[in-house]
PDB file of C-alpha atoms in Angstrom:
ATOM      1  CA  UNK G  22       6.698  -7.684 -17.815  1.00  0.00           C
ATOM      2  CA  UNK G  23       5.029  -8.845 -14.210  1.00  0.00           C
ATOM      3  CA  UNK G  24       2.495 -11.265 -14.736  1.00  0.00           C
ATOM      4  CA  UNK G  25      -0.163 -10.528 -11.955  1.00  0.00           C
ATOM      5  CA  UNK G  26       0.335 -14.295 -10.019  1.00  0.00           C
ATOM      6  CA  UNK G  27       4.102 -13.207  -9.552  1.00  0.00           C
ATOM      7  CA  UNK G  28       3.242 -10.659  -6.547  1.00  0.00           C
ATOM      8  CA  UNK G  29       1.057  -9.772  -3.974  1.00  0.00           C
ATOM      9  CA  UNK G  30      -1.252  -6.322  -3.085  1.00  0.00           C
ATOM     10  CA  UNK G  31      -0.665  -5.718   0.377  1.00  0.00           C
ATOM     11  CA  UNK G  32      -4.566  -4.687   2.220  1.00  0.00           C
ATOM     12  CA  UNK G  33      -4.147  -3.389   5.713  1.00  0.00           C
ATOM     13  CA  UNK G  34      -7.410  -3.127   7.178  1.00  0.00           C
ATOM     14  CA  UNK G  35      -8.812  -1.760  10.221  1.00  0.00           C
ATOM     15  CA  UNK G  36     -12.950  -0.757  10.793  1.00  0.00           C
ATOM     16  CA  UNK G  37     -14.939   0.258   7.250  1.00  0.00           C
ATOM     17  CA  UNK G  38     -16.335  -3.440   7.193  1.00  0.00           C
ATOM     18  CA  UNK G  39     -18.442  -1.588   4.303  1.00  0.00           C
ATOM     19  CA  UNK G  40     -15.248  -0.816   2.407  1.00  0.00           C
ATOM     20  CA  UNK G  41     -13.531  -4.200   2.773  1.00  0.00           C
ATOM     21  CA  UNK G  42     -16.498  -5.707   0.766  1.00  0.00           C
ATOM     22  CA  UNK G  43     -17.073  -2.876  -1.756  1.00  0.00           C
ATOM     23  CA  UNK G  44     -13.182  -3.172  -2.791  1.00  0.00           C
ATOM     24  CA  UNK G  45     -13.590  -6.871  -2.267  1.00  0.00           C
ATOM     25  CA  UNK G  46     -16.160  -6.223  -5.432  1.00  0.00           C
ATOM     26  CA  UNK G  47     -14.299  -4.004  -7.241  1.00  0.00           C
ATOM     27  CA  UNK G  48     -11.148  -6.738  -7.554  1.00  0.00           C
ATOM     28  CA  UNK G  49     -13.758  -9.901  -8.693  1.00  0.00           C
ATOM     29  CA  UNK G  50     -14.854  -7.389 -10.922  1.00  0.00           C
ATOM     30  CA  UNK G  51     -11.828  -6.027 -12.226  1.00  0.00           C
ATOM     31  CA  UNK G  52      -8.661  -8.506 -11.387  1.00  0.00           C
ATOM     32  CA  UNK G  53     -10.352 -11.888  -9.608  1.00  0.00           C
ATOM     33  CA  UNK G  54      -6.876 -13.965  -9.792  1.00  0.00           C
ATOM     34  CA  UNK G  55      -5.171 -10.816  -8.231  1.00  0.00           C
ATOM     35  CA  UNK G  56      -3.442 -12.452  -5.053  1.00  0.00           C
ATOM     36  CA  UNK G  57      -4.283  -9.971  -1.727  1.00  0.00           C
ATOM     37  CA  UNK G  58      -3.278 -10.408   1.748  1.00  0.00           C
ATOM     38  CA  UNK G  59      -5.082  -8.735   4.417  1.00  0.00           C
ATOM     39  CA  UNK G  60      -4.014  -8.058   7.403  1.00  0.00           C
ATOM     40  CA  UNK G  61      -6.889  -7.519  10.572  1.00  0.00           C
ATOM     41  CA  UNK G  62      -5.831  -5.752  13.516  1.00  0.00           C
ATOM     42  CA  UNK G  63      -7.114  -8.523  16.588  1.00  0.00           C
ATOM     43  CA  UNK G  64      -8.714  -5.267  18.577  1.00  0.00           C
ATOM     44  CA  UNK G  65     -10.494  -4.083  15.520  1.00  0.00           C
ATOM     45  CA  UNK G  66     -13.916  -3.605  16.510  1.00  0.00           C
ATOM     46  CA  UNK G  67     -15.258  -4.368  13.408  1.00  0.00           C
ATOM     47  CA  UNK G  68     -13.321  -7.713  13.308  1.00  0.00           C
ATOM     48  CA  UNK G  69     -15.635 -10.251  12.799  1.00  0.00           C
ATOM     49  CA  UNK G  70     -17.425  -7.839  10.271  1.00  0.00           C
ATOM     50  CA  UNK G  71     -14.179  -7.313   8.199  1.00  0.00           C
ATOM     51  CA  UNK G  72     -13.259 -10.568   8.186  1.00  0.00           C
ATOM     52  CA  UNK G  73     -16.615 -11.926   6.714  1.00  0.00           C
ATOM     53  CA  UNK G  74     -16.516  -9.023   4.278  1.00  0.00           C
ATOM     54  CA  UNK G  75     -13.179 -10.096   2.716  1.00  0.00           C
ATOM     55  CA  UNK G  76     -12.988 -12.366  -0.154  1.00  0.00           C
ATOM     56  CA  UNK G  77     -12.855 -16.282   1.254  1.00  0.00           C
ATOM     57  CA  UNK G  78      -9.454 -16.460  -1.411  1.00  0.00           C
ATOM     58  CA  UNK G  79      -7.161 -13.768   0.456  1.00  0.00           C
ATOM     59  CA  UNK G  80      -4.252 -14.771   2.473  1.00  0.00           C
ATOM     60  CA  UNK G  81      -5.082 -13.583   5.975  1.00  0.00           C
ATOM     61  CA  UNK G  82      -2.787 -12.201   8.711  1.00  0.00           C
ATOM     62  CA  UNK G  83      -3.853 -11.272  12.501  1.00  0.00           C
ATOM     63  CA  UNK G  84      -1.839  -8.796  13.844  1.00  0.00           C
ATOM     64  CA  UNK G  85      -1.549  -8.086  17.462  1.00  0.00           C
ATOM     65  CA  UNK G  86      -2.308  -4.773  19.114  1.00  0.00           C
ATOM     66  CA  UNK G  87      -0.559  -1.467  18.425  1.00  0.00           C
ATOM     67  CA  UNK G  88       1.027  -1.902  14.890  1.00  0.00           C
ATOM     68  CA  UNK G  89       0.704   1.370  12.623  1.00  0.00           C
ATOM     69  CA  UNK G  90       0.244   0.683   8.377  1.00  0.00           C
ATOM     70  CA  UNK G  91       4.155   0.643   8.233  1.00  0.00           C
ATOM     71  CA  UNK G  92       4.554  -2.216  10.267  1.00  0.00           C
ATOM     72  CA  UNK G  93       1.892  -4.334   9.469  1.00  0.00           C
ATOM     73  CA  UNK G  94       3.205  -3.684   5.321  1.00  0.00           C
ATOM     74  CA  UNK G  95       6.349  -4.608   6.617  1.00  0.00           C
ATOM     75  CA  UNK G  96       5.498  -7.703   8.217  1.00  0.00           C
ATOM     76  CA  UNK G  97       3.412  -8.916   5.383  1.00  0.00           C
ATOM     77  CA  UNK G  98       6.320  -8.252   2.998  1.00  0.00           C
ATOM     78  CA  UNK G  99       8.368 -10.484   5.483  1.00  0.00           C
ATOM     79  CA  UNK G 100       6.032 -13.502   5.160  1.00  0.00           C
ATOM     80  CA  UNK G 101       6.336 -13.279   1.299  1.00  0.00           C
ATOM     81  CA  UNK G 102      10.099 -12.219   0.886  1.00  0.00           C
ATOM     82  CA  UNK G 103      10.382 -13.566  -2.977  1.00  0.00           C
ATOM     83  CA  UNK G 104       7.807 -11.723  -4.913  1.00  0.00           C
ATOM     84  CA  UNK G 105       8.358  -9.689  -7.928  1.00  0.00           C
ATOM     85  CA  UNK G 106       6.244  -6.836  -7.146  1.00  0.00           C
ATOM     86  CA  UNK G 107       4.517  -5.940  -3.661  1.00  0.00           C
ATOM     87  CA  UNK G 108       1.022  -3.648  -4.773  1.00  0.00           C
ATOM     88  CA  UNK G 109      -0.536  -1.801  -1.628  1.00  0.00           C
ATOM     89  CA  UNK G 110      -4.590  -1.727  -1.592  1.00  0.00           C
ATOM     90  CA  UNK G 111      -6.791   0.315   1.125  1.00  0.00           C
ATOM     91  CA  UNK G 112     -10.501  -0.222   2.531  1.00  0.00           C
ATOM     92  CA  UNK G 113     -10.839   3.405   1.355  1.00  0.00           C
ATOM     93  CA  UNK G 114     -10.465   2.682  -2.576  1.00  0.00           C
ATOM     94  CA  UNK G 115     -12.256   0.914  -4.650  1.00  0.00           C
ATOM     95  CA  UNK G 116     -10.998  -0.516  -8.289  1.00  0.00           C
ATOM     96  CA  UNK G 117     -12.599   1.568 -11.257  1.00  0.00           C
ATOM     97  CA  UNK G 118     -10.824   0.158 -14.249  1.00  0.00           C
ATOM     98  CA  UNK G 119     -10.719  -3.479 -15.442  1.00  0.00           C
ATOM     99  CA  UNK G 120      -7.525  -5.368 -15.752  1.00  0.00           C
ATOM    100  CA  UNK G 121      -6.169  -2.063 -12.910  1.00  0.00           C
ATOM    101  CA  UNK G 122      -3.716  -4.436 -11.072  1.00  0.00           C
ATOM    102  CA  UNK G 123      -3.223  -6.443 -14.239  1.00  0.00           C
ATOM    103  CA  UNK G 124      -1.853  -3.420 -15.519  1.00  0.00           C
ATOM    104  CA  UNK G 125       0.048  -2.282 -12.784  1.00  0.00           C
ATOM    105  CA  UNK G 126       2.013  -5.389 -12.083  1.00  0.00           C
ATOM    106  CA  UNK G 127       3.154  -5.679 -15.821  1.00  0.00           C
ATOM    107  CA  UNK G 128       4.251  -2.044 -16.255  1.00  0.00           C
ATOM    108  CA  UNK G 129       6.170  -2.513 -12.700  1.00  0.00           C
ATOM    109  CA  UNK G 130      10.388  -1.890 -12.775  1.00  0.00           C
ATOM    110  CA  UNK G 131      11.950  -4.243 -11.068  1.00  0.00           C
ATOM    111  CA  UNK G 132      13.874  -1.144  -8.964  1.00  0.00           C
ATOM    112  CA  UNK G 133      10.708   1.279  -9.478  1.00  0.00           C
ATOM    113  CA  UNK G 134       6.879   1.520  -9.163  1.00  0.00           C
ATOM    114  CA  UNK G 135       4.416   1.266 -10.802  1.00  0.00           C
ATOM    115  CA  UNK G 136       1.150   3.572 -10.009  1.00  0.00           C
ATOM    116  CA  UNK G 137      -2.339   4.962 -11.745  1.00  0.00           C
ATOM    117  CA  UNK G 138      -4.935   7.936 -10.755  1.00  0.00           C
ATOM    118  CA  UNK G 139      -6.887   7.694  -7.393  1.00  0.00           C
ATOM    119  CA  UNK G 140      -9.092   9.563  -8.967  1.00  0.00           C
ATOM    120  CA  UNK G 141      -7.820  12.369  -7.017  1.00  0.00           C
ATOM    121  CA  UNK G 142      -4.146  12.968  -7.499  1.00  0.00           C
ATOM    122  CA  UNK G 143      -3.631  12.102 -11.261  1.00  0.00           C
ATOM    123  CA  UNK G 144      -0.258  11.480 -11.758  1.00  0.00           C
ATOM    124  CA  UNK G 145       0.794  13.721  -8.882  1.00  0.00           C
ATOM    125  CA  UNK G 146       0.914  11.178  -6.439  1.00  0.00           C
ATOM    126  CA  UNK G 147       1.362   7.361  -6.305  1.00  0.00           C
ATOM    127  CA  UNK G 148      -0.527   6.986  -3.345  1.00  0.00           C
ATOM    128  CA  UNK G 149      -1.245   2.926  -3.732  1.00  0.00           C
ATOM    129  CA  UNK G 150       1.544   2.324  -5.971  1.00  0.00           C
ATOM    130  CA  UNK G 151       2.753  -1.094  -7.246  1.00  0.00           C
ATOM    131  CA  UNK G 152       6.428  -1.589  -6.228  1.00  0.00           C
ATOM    132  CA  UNK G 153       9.089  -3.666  -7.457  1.00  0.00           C
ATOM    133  CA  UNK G 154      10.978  -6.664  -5.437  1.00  0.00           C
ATOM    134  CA  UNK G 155      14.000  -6.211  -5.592  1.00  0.00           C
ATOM    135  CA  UNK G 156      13.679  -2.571  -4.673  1.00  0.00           C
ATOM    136  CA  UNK G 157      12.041  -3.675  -1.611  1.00  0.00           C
ATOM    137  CA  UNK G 158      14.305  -7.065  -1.113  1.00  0.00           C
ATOM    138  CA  UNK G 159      17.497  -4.428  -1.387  1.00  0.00           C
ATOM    139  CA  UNK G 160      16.259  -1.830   1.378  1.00  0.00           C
ATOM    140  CA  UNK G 161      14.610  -4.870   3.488  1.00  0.00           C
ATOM    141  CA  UNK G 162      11.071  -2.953   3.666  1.00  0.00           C
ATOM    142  CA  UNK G 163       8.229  -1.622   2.219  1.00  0.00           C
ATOM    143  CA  UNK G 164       7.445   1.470   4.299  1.00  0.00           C
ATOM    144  CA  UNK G 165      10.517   2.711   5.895  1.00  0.00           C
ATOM    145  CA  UNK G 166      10.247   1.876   9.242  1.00  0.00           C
ATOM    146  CA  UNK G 167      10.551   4.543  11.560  1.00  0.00           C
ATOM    147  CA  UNK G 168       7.209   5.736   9.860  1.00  0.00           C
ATOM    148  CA  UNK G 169       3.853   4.705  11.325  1.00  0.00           C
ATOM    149  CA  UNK G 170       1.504   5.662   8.195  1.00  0.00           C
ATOM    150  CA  UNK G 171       1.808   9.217   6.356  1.00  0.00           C
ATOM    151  CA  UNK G 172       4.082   9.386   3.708  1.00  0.00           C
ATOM    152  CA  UNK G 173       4.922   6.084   3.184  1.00  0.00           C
ATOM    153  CA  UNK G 174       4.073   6.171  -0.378  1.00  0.00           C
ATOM    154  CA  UNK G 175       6.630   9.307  -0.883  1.00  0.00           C
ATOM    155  CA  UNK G 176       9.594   7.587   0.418  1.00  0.00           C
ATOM    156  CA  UNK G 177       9.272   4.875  -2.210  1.00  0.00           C
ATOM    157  CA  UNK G 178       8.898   6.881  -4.716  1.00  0.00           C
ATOM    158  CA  UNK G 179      11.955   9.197  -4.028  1.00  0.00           C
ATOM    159  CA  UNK G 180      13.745   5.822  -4.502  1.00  0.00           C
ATOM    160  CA  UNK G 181      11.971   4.666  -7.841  1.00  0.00           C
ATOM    161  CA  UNK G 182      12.613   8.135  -9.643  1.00  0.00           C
ATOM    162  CA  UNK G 183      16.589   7.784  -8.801  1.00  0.00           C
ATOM    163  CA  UNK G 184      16.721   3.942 -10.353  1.00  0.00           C
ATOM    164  CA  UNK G 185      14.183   2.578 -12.631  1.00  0.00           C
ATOM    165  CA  UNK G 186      11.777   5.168 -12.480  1.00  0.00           C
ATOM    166  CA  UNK G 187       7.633   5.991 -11.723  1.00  0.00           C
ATOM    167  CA  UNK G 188       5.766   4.271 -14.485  1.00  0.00           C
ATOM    168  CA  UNK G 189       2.317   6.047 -14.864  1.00  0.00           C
ATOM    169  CA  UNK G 190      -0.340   3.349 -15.799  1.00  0.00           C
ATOM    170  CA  UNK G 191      -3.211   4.962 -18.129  1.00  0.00           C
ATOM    171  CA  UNK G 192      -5.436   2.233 -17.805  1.00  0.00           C
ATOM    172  CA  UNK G 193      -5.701   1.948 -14.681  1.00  0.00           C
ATOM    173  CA  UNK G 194      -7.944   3.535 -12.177  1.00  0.00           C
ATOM    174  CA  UNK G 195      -8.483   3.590  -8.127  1.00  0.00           C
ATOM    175  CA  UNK G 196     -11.879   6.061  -6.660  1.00  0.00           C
ATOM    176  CA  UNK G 197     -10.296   7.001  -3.660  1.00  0.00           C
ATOM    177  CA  UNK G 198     -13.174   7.613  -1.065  1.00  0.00           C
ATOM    178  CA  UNK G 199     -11.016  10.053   1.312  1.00  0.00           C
ATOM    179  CA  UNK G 200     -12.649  12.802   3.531  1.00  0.00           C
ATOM    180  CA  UNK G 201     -10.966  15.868   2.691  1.00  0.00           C
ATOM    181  CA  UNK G 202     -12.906  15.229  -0.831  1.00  0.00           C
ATOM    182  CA  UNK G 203     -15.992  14.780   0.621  1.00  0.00           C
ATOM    183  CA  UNK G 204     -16.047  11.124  -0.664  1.00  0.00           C
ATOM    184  CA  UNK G 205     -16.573   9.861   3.106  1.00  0.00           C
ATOM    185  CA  UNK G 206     -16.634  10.625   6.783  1.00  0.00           C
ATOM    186  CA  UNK G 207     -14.195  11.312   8.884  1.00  0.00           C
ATOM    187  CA  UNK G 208     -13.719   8.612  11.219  1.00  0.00           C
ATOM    188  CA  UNK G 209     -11.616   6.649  13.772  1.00  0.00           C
ATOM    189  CA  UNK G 210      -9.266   5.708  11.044  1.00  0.00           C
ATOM    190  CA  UNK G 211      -8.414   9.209   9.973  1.00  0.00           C
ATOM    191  CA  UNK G 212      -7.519   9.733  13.266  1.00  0.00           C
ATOM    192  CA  UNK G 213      -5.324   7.264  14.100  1.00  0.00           C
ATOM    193  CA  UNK G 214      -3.463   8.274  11.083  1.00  0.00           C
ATOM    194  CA  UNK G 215      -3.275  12.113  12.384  1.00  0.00           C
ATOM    195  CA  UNK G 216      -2.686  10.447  16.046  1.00  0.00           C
ATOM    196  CA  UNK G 217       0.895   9.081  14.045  1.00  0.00           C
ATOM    197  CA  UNK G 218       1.582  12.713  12.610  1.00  0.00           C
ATOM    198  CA  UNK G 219       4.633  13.486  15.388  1.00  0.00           C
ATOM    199  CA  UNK G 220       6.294  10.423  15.245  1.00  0.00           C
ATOM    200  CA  UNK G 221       5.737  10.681  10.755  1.00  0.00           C
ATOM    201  CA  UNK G 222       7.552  14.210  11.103  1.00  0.00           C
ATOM    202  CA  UNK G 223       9.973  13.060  13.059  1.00  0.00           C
ATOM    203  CA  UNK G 224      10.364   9.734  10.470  1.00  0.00           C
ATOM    204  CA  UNK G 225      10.436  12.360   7.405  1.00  0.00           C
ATOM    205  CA  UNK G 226      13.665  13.890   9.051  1.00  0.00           C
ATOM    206  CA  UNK G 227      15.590  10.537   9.956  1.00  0.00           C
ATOM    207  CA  UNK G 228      14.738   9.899   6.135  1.00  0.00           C
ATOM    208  CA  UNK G 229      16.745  12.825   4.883  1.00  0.00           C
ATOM    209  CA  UNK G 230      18.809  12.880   7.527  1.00  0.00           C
ATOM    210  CA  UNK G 231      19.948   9.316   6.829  1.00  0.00           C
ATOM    211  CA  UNK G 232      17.440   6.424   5.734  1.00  0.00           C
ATOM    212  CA  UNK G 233      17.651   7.745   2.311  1.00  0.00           C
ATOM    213  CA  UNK G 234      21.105   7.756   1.515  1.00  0.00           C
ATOM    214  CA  UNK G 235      21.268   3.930   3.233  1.00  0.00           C
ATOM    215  CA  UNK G 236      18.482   2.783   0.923  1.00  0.00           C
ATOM    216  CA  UNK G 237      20.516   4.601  -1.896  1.00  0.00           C
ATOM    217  CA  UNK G 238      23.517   2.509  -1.241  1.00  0.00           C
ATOM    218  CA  UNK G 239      21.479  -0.264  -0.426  1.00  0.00           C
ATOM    219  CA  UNK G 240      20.075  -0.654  -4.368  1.00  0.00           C
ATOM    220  CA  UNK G 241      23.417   0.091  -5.551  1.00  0.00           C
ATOM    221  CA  UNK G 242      25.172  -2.540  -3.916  1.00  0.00           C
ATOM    222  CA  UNK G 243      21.956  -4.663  -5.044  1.00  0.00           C
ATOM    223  CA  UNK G 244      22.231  -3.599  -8.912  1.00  0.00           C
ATOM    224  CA  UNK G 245      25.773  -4.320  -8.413  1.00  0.00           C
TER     225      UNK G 245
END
């Protein structure tokens, strides 16, 4: 078992000032010692906003211009290459469960991930899973990297279900405030994210084409 100081949960953020502090409230609430690094985008113009709304204890990275969710993950993971688990958190979600990322991080395979409702997926979908180090130390990333943001979840867990497996926390629960339930507007965000959809099609066929059978080898050669 993980013990929650032995990773980190990865919070890209961009805009929804209103949601950085509402999920900043949900994790004193829920897991305070849970270690988070945020990562601002230095053109957000809801910077300064953002920034006062996150929690004075998270690690804080300033990214530069033009990086999509995959690379900013990625670069976060490369600042903090020795963790056991690497959890990914949004401004869209808020924590509904005490002990969620407590939870998470314990049940977590080492070559797997761990993952719990949104609220709207059930078990259907890990869509902010909790994923284990040395799965992401043996492929070298997080999001596979000729992705900018949709479907970044999916590759991982076509990994975890070939090696250690998708562990399905009870316990734990996310309220995921996405638009196409209603739960919030849609906004700048969402569009960037559908602005990325070409170049996260064209990603999705590299990945069968060949990123998955590298990552494949990749864990095997790790597992030995």
């Amino acid at each position: 078992m993980k013990a929650l100081n032995e990773g980190i949960w990865i919070l890209p953020i961009r805009e929804r000032a209103a949601g950085v502090e509402t999920l900043n409230e949900s994790i004193k609430w829920a897991d305070p010692l849970a270690r988070v690094v945020a990562i601002f985008d230095d053109d957000d113009p809801e910077l300064e906003q953002c920034r006062a709304a996150a929690d004075p204890r998270w690690l804080r990275i300033v990214m530069p211009e033009g990086h999509s969710t995959a690379a900013k993950i990625n670069y976060a993971v490369s600042l903090y290459p020795n963790e056991k688990f690497y959890g990914l958190l949004a401004n869209d979600i808020e924590v509904r469960a005490p002990g969620t990322l407590s939870l998470l991080a314990a049940a977590c395979p080492d070559y797997g991930l761990s993952y719990c409702s949104d609220s709207i997926h059930d078990k259907a979908l890990a869509t902010h899973p909790c994923v284990g180090g040395a799965l992401v130390k043996a492929i070298g990333y997080w999001a596979y990297p000729k992705a900018k943001h949709t479907g970044i979840d999916v590759y991982l867990t076509n990994l975890a279900y070939e090696f250690d497996g998708c562990v399905y926390v009870n316990g734990g629960k996310f309220w995921h405030k996405h638009y196409t339930h209603e739960r919030a507007p849609f906004d700048a965000v969402y569009q960037r994210a559908k602005d990325y959809a070409a170049a996260d099609r064209a990603a999705s066929e590299s990945w069968l084409r060949e990123g998955q059978s590298a990552a494949q080898r990749a864990i095997r050669k790790a597992r030995g």
